[in-house]
Amino acid sequence: MLENHIVEINNVNKQMTAQEVRLCGLLLQEHFGDVVEKVGTHLIRSGVLTLRALAHETKLPLDLVKKSLCVLMQHGMCAFGAGRRGPAGPVEYHIICERILHMLRYPRYIYTAKSLYGDTGELIVEEILQRGQMTMSSTVKTVADRLTHNMPEGQSMDYSEVVSAFSRLVETHFLQRCPPMASAESSSSGADNTPLPAVTQPTEPEDHPECYKLPYINLTGQGKRRRSSEDGEADPRAAKKAKTDSSERGDEGIYWQVNFQRFHLHFRDQAIISAVSCKLDQTSSEIVRTMLRMSEVTTPTHAAFTQALSANEIFRALPSSYNIARPILDQYLTLLVDDPMEFVGKTGDSGGGMYVVNLHRALANLARATLESVVQERFGSRSARIFRLLLRKRHLEQKQVEDFAMVPAKEAKDMLYTLLSENLVQLQEIPKTPDYAPSRTFYLYTVNQLPTARLLLQHCYKTVGNLIERRLYETKENKRLLEKSQRIEAILASLQATGAEAAQLTEVEEMITAPERQQLESLRHHINKLDSSENQVDETIFLLESYINSTQAPR
Amino acid sequence: MAGSRGRGRSQFTFNVDALGFGRGDSLPTSAQTPSPLFPPMQFRPVPLQTGEEVDYMLALKQELRASSKNLPFHIKAARTKTDVARYSDKYQNGELKNNCIEWSPDWSRMPKELCIKVRKPRKTAIGAKPQLKQKPKVAAKKEEVLQKLETLEKREEEQHSEEEEDEEKKKQNDEEEGPDADEDYDEEEIEDVRKKNHYNLIDNILQSLWCRHLRISFFLRFFQTQKEMSYVKKNIFFCVPQSKESHMV
């Protein structure tokens, strides 16, 4: 019991950087409002706090703090545990920051579900993401209703189809059960010490043996079409009704959450496959895709490489549309192994050759390519050449840099100093004598990939924070115009619903003048651009985060 | 070294070439101000990715952002009223209260100290029973009052335009739907709801009557109880619609 408690404290004290805290605050504000943002950021900064301390320090009414904590816990962003005084003392809460940062990636998760499992899968994942955790029956009902709403009149979506999509998501581990809470024995704390590591360590839900077991529910029926008068229906009603129903359906208390880890593995695989297809060709990427697909279930999460696969197995598992002969496959595999990117490695000769995909090395190479690309786009191709040189050759003197990079001395010096001031390149002193005299010391330039990746990741967090703030600023500046256009759209919609003439419609439309229309158009364009940039920076964040996590020892 | 301070003063102690510039070259000027907030970029940034996937994710992102504002997880602090306290505040609907939570979490998964009263949502038709009782009552009351108004009108021989009639009918319809939709099906509050409907009705009549420029004394006759009369007198100024024609006769 005590060991669990200590483990929990160690995991809780992961320090968040200022940029991460700022970004978390902005994301919380966007999705949950100012109150939750205030509570959340304060809790991130303080680490671990009790309810009373939190209410006192944020100077918010106790009820609001309670509500915010409920929201955060519903979404898995906050966890609680027995406090410092043991189970008899007040409960302490802490924030799981990475879950908040995952909010940036929600569109990507939903789109992936769509591409793998169609519209049904997409809606299931979207519902569960928006609500944090849901029971299976309530998810099925809500999704069936939503699908029915979009279908032409007279058709409706059957529950069984949604159930089958849900089952497929669970089988491939994209959804998992929320770790159960031990029943409360003492009145002060709601959960005992046993499941506490379960909520702090992300892999713990997998330790529960029934993590991916579907409950038996007797759910038959079809989605109901919502009438337009019920559109203002508050969601609690549906959730409450579904909750009371789920106790009849047989899966009360079994909540499902999105398994972010699995999605991340999928993204990683996608990144590797697209890198191979860019560097080599389509067929090689298909081979790598086959290898990754075969080792999906057998590879543990933090493994450095997949399980060894023989060439025979790979040949049998290739999709039938790729009709390549066996010797050609061998040639492709040899090519992949010889490639300097080292995506695929050969570990033996049995079965026609045993091959593995080098996951960690692939991630490292992808991160390196990202760093090089950043330097190239910011400082030019010659600076990029110097950067790549230093990455490969580790330590070089000023003179050597000029020679190897084939850059004139003055410019090389200039570029090196620029990179040095941006902290992308470091200076290493190697003394010849113990007194570090400048005339008798070597000054070597060097690049360390891991610290540079961390630096770049912080830059990315800052970038996304800036993008969000700029978008909020743009929206605030044009608030009056946006409200006016919304009102006019509402008027137009109601006029059209009641069947007004075209003259009336044009009259209402003319209430927005042409320059205002232009302003609105440019505002929309800017906001789209900012949003799109956020999505794109998030891809870089994912790559760098995966690389950094892969270098850390598994917990 | 201390010994060599007097001699070789002009010599550098290290090999100058290692620095990258020779003697006598002008050193770059030192910075006087911090670097600018938006430094000019040497190279233009690469354009954003385009494509169907990108557009879809963009639309998803904006949709998620808009819909998350309507979910009950979006918590807004209750506004503290700063202006005059009104009698109708007690019966007016739907101000956010801090001590209610708008969705029902699974309390068994949370510490007991977080338990808050779950507030039932207002705009639903689950409580069909109280609603059915209200409708005929409200309708009946309205019918009575309307009849009295009609007779009064004929006596006064006022001209009213078609627009005003339509406006008033629309208002009445709106007001009728208003109290119905705003009902709470909590049993304790049914009494309050009836009262609220009643006062909404009074407000409505006051508004429509102002459109017709009638005397106050005439319509004060319709209000039986002391409470109603005092309410009407108190709220007479607040119920006046902002039209140029309204004036007290």
PDB file of N, CA and C in Angstrom, chain A residues 214-268:
ATOM      1  N   LEU A 214     -16.231  -7.112 -23.991  1.00  0.00           N
ATOM      2  CA  LEU A 214     -17.503  -6.439 -24.203  1.00  0.00           C
ATOM      3  C   LEU A 214     -18.536  -6.969 -23.216  1.00  0.00           C
ATOM      4  N   PRO A 215     -19.319  -6.088 -22.624  1.00  0.00           N
ATOM      5  CA  PRO A 215     -20.368  -6.591 -21.738  1.00  0.00           C
ATOM      6  C   PRO A 215     -21.527  -7.130 -22.561  1.00  0.00           C
ATOM      7  N   TYR A 216     -22.295  -8.011 -21.939  1.00  0.00           N
ATOM      8  CA  TYR A 216     -23.452  -8.524 -22.643  1.00  0.00           C
ATOM      9  C   TYR A 216     -24.608  -7.562 -22.420  1.00  0.00           C
ATOM     10  N   ILE A 217     -25.105  -6.993 -23.464  1.00  0.00           N
ATOM     11  CA  ILE A 217     -26.250  -6.112 -23.287  1.00  0.00           C
ATOM     12  C   ILE A 217     -27.346  -6.550 -24.236  1.00  0.00           C
ATOM     13  N   ASN A 218     -28.581  -6.471 -23.787  1.00  0.00           N
ATOM     14  CA  ASN A 218     -29.681  -6.822 -24.673  1.00  0.00           C
ATOM     15  C   ASN A 218     -30.283  -5.532 -25.199  1.00  0.00           C
ATOM     16  N   LEU A 219     -29.706  -5.073 -26.276  1.00  0.00           N
ATOM     17  CA  LEU A 219     -30.099  -3.793 -26.836  1.00  0.00           C
ATOM     18  C   LEU A 219     -30.622  -4.033 -28.227  1.00  0.00           C
ATOM     19  N   THR A 220     -31.911  -3.896 -28.395  1.00  0.00           N
ATOM     20  CA  THR A 220     -32.446  -4.035 -29.748  1.00  0.00           C
ATOM     21  C   THR A 220     -33.280  -2.809 -30.049  1.00  0.00           C
ATOM     22  N   GLY A 221     -33.328  -2.485 -31.281  1.00  0.00           N
ATOM     23  CA  GLY A 221     -34.148  -1.337 -31.645  1.00  0.00           C
ATOM     24  C   GLY A 221     -33.470  -0.539 -32.718  1.00  0.00           C
ATOM     25  N   GLN A 222     -34.009   0.629 -32.944  1.00  0.00           N
ATOM     26  CA  GLN A 222     -33.463   1.480 -33.985  1.00  0.00           C
ATOM     27  C   GLN A 222     -33.355   2.892 -33.478  1.00  0.00           C
ATOM     28  N   GLY A 223     -32.572   3.639 -34.184  1.00  0.00           N
ATOM     29  CA  GLY A 223     -32.375   5.018 -33.778  1.00  0.00           C
ATOM     30  C   GLY A 223     -33.652   5.817 -33.963  1.00  0.00           C
ATOM     31  N   LYS A 224     -33.860   6.778 -33.088  1.00  0.00           N
ATOM     32  CA  LYS A 224     -35.074   7.587 -33.178  1.00  0.00           C
ATOM     33  C   LYS A 224     -34.756   8.891 -33.843  1.00  0.00           C
ATOM     34  N   ARG A 225     -35.683   9.291 -34.690  1.00  0.00           N
ATOM     35  CA  ARG A 225     -35.481  10.552 -35.374  1.00  0.00           C
ATOM     36  C   ARG A 225     -35.918  11.652 -34.430  1.00  0.00           C
ATOM     37  N   ARG A 226     -35.074  12.634 -34.258  1.00  0.00           N
ATOM     38  CA  ARG A 226     -35.459  13.712 -33.354  1.00  0.00           C
ATOM     39  C   ARG A 226     -36.274  14.723 -34.104  1.00  0.00           C
ATOM     40  N   ARG A 227     -37.368  15.128 -33.513  1.00  0.00           N
ATOM     41  CA  ARG A 227     -38.162  16.206 -34.112  1.00  0.00           C
ATOM     42  C   ARG A 227     -37.454  17.502 -33.894  1.00  0.00           C
ATOM     43  N   SER A 228     -37.715  18.486 -34.732  1.00  0.00           N
ATOM     44  CA  SER A 228     -36.980  19.749 -34.628  1.00  0.00           C
ATOM     45  C   SER A 228     -37.316  20.474 -33.333  1.00  0.00           C
ATOM     46  N   SER A 229     -38.517  20.223 -32.778  1.00  0.00           N
ATOM     47  CA  SER A 229     -38.846  20.925 -31.534  1.00  0.00           C
ATOM     48  C   SER A 229     -38.021  20.395 -30.385  1.00  0.00           C
ATOM     49  N   GLU A 230     -37.492  19.210 -30.551  1.00  0.00           N
ATOM     50  CA  GLU A 230     -36.694  18.656 -29.474  1.00  0.00           C
ATOM     51  C   GLU A 230     -35.237  18.979 -29.634  1.00  0.00           C
ATOM     52  N   ASP A 231     -34.936  19.826 -30.603  1.00  0.00           N
ATOM     53  CA  ASP A 231     -33.523  20.065 -30.850  1.00  0.00           C
ATOM     54  C   ASP A 231     -32.871  20.771 -29.694  1.00  0.00           C
ATOM     55  N   GLY A 232     -33.692  21.501 -28.943  1.00  0.00           N
ATOM     56  CA  GLY A 232     -33.100  22.217 -27.824  1.00  0.00           C
ATOM     57  C   GLY A 232     -32.914  21.324 -26.617  1.00  0.00           C
ATOM     58  N   GLU A 233     -33.114  20.050 -26.821  1.00  0.00           N
ATOM     59  CA  GLU A 233     -33.030  19.094 -25.725  1.00  0.00           C
ATOM     60  C   GLU A 233     -31.658  19.133 -25.117  1.00  0.00           C
ATOM     61  N   ALA A 234     -31.657  19.264 -23.831  1.00  0.00           N
ATOM     62  CA  ALA A 234     -30.351  19.297 -23.176  1.00  0.00           C
ATOM     63  C   ALA A 234     -29.803  17.889 -23.112  1.00  0.00           C
ATOM     64  N   ASP A 235     -28.476  17.782 -23.232  1.00  0.00           N
ATOM     65  CA  ASP A 235     -27.869  16.455 -23.239  1.00  0.00           C
ATOM     66  C   ASP A 235     -28.021  15.695 -21.950  1.00  0.00           C
ATOM     67  N   PRO A 236     -28.077  16.368 -20.803  1.00  0.00           N
ATOM     68  CA  PRO A 236     -28.234  15.590 -19.567  1.00  0.00           C
ATOM     69  C   PRO A 236     -29.455  14.711 -19.608  1.00  0.00           C
ATOM     70  N   ARG A 237     -30.466  15.165 -20.297  1.00  0.00           N
ATOM     71  CA  ARG A 237     -31.671  14.359 -20.324  1.00  0.00           C
ATOM     72  C   ARG A 237     -31.381  13.036 -21.009  1.00  0.00           C
ATOM     73  N   ALA A 238     -30.704  13.110 -22.121  1.00  0.00           N
ATOM     74  CA  ALA A 238     -30.396  11.874 -22.839  1.00  0.00           C
ATOM     75  C   ALA A 238     -29.467  11.012 -22.018  1.00  0.00           C
ATOM     76  N   ALA A 239     -28.489  11.684 -21.407  1.00  0.00           N
ATOM     77  CA  ALA A 239     -27.531  10.915 -20.618  1.00  0.00           C
ATOM     78  C   ALA A 239     -28.211  10.305 -19.405  1.00  0.00           C
ATOM     79  N   LYS A 240     -29.089  11.076 -18.782  1.00  0.00           N
ATOM     80  CA  LYS A 240     -29.743  10.579 -17.581  1.00  0.00           C
ATOM     81  C   LYS A 240     -30.656   9.428 -17.954  1.00  0.00           C
ATOM     82  N   LYS A 241     -31.413   9.630 -19.009  1.00  0.00           N
ATOM     83  CA  LYS A 241     -32.337   8.578 -19.425  1.00  0.00           C
ATOM     84  C   LYS A 241     -31.568   7.334 -19.797  1.00  0.00           C
ATOM     85  N   ALA A 242     -30.465   7.565 -20.514  1.00  0.00           N
ATOM     86  CA  ALA A 242     -29.665   6.412 -20.924  1.00  0.00           C
ATOM     87  C   ALA A 242     -29.098   5.722 -19.712  1.00  0.00           C
ATOM     88  N   LYS A 243     -28.758   6.506 -18.702  1.00  0.00           N
ATOM     89  CA  LYS A 243     -28.156   5.913 -17.520  1.00  0.00           C
ATOM     90  C   LYS A 243     -29.168   5.031 -16.812  1.00  0.00           C
ATOM     91  N   THR A 244     -30.374   5.546 -16.647  1.00  0.00           N
ATOM     92  CA  THR A 244     -31.361   4.712 -15.980  1.00  0.00           C
ATOM     93  C   THR A 244     -31.663   3.480 -16.819  1.00  0.00           C
ATOM     94  N   ASP A 245     -31.576   3.636 -18.151  1.00  0.00           N
ATOM     95  CA  ASP A 245     -31.844   2.474 -18.998  1.00  0.00           C
ATOM     96  C   ASP A 245     -30.715   1.472 -18.940  1.00  0.00           C
ATOM     97  N   SER A 246     -29.484   1.973 -18.836  1.00  0.00           N
ATOM     98  CA  SER A 246     -28.372   1.040 -18.935  1.00  0.00           C
ATOM     99  C   SER A 246     -28.376   0.071 -17.774  1.00  0.00           C
ATOM    100  N   SER A 247     -28.964   0.477 -16.656  1.00  0.00           N
ATOM    101  CA  SER A 247     -29.020  -0.479 -15.563  1.00  0.00           C
ATOM    102  C   SER A 247     -29.930  -1.630 -15.939  1.00  0.00           C
ATOM    103  N   GLU A 248     -30.905  -1.340 -16.810  1.00  0.00           N
ATOM    104  CA  GLU A 248     -31.732  -2.444 -17.264  1.00  0.00           C
ATOM    105  C   GLU A 248     -31.027  -3.229 -18.343  1.00  0.00           C
ATOM    106  N   ARG A 249     -30.144  -2.530 -19.092  1.00  0.00           N
ATOM    107  CA  ARG A 249     -29.497  -3.195 -20.213  1.00  0.00           C
ATOM    108  C   ARG A 249     -28.396  -4.122 -19.789  1.00  0.00           C
ATOM    109  N   GLY A 250     -27.927  -3.986 -18.598  1.00  0.00           N
ATOM    110  CA  GLY A 250     -26.939  -4.944 -18.137  1.00  0.00           C
ATOM    111  C   GLY A 250     -25.509  -4.456 -18.159  1.00  0.00           C
ATOM    112  N   ASP A 251     -25.259  -3.216 -18.513  1.00  0.00           N
ATOM    113  CA  ASP A 251     -23.862  -2.789 -18.439  1.00  0.00           C
ATOM    114  C   ASP A 251     -23.722  -1.546 -17.574  1.00  0.00           C
ATOM    115  N   GLU A 252     -24.350  -1.575 -16.453  1.00  0.00           N
ATOM    116  CA  GLU A 252     -24.224  -0.441 -15.541  1.00  0.00           C
ATOM    117  C   GLU A 252     -22.826  -0.417 -14.951  1.00  0.00           C
ATOM    118  N   GLY A 253     -22.262   0.751 -14.876  1.00  0.00           N
ATOM    119  CA  GLY A 253     -20.978   0.872 -14.213  1.00  0.00           C
ATOM    120  C   GLY A 253     -19.799   0.515 -15.086  1.00  0.00           C
ATOM    121  N   ILE A 254     -20.051   0.068 -16.318  1.00  0.00           N
ATOM    122  CA  ILE A 254     -18.930  -0.247 -17.206  1.00  0.00           C
ATOM    123  C   ILE A 254     -18.799   0.900 -18.190  1.00  0.00           C
ATOM    124  N   TYR A 255     -17.741   1.695 -17.978  1.00  0.00           N
ATOM    125  CA  TYR A 255     -17.552   2.864 -18.816  1.00  0.00           C
ATOM    126  C   TYR A 255     -16.405   2.627 -19.778  1.00  0.00           C
ATOM    127  N   TRP A 256     -16.536   3.216 -20.940  1.00  0.00           N
ATOM    128  CA  TRP A 256     -15.529   3.059 -21.978  1.00  0.00           C
ATOM    129  C   TRP A 256     -14.876   4.401 -22.255  1.00  0.00           C
ATOM    130  N   GLN A 257     -13.583   4.317 -22.489  1.00  0.00           N
ATOM    131  CA  GLN A 257     -12.853   5.523 -22.854  1.00  0.00           C
ATOM    132  C   GLN A 257     -12.006   5.216 -24.087  1.00  0.00           C
ATOM    133  N   VAL A 258     -11.543   6.286 -24.717  1.00  0.00           N
ATOM    134  CA  VAL A 258     -10.705   6.113 -25.898  1.00  0.00           C
ATOM    135  C   VAL A 258      -9.297   5.709 -25.449  1.00  0.00           C
ATOM    136  N   ASN A 259      -8.734   4.732 -26.124  1.00  0.00           N
ATOM    137  CA  ASN A 259      -7.391   4.284 -25.802  1.00  0.00           C
ATOM    138  C   ASN A 259      -6.406   5.094 -26.639  1.00  0.00           C
ATOM    139  N   PHE A 260      -5.924   6.201 -26.064  1.00  0.00           N
ATOM    140  CA  PHE A 260      -5.071   7.105 -26.833  1.00  0.00           C
ATOM    141  C   PHE A 260      -3.776   6.438 -27.251  1.00  0.00           C
ATOM    142  N   GLN A 261      -3.278   5.566 -26.395  1.00  0.00           N
ATOM    143  CA  GLN A 261      -2.026   4.871 -26.683  1.00  0.00           C
ATOM    144  C   GLN A 261      -2.120   4.131 -28.014  1.00  0.00           C
ATOM    145  N   ARG A 262      -3.241   3.447 -28.212  1.00  0.00           N
ATOM    146  CA  ARG A 262      -3.418   2.667 -29.443  1.00  0.00           C
ATOM    147  C   ARG A 262      -3.472   3.558 -30.667  1.00  0.00           C
ATOM    148  N   PHE A 263      -4.175   4.685 -30.533  1.00  0.00           N
ATOM    149  CA  PHE A 263      -4.212   5.628 -31.644  1.00  0.00           C
ATOM    150  C   PHE A 263      -2.819   6.139 -31.960  1.00  0.00           C
ATOM    151  N   HIS A 264      -2.029   6.380 -30.913  1.00  0.00           N
ATOM    152  CA  HIS A 264      -0.678   6.885 -31.145  1.00  0.00           C
ATOM    153  C   HIS A 264       0.178   5.862 -31.861  1.00  0.00           C
ATOM    154  N   LEU A 265       0.010   4.581 -31.488  1.00  0.00           N
ATOM    155  CA  LEU A 265       0.755   3.559 -32.203  1.00  0.00           C
ATOM    156  C   LEU A 265       0.366   3.553 -33.674  1.00  0.00           C
ATOM    157  N   HIS A 266      -0.929   3.721 -33.915  1.00  0.00           N
ATOM    158  CA  HIS A 266      -1.407   3.745 -35.291  1.00  0.00           C
ATOM    159  C   HIS A 266      -0.813   4.920 -36.050  1.00  0.00           C
ATOM    160  N   PHE A 267      -0.746   6.093 -35.411  1.00  0.00           N
ATOM    161  CA  PHE A 267      -0.161   7.260 -36.073  1.00  0.00           C
ATOM    162  C   PHE A 267       1.315   7.034 -36.360  1.00  0.00           C
ATOM    163  N   ARG A 268       1.992   6.401 -35.380  1.00  0.00           N
ATOM    164  CA  ARG A 268       3.413   6.138 -35.569  1.00  0.00           C
ATOM    165  C   ARG A 268       3.616   5.240 -36.770  1.00  0.00           C
TER     166      ARG A 268
END
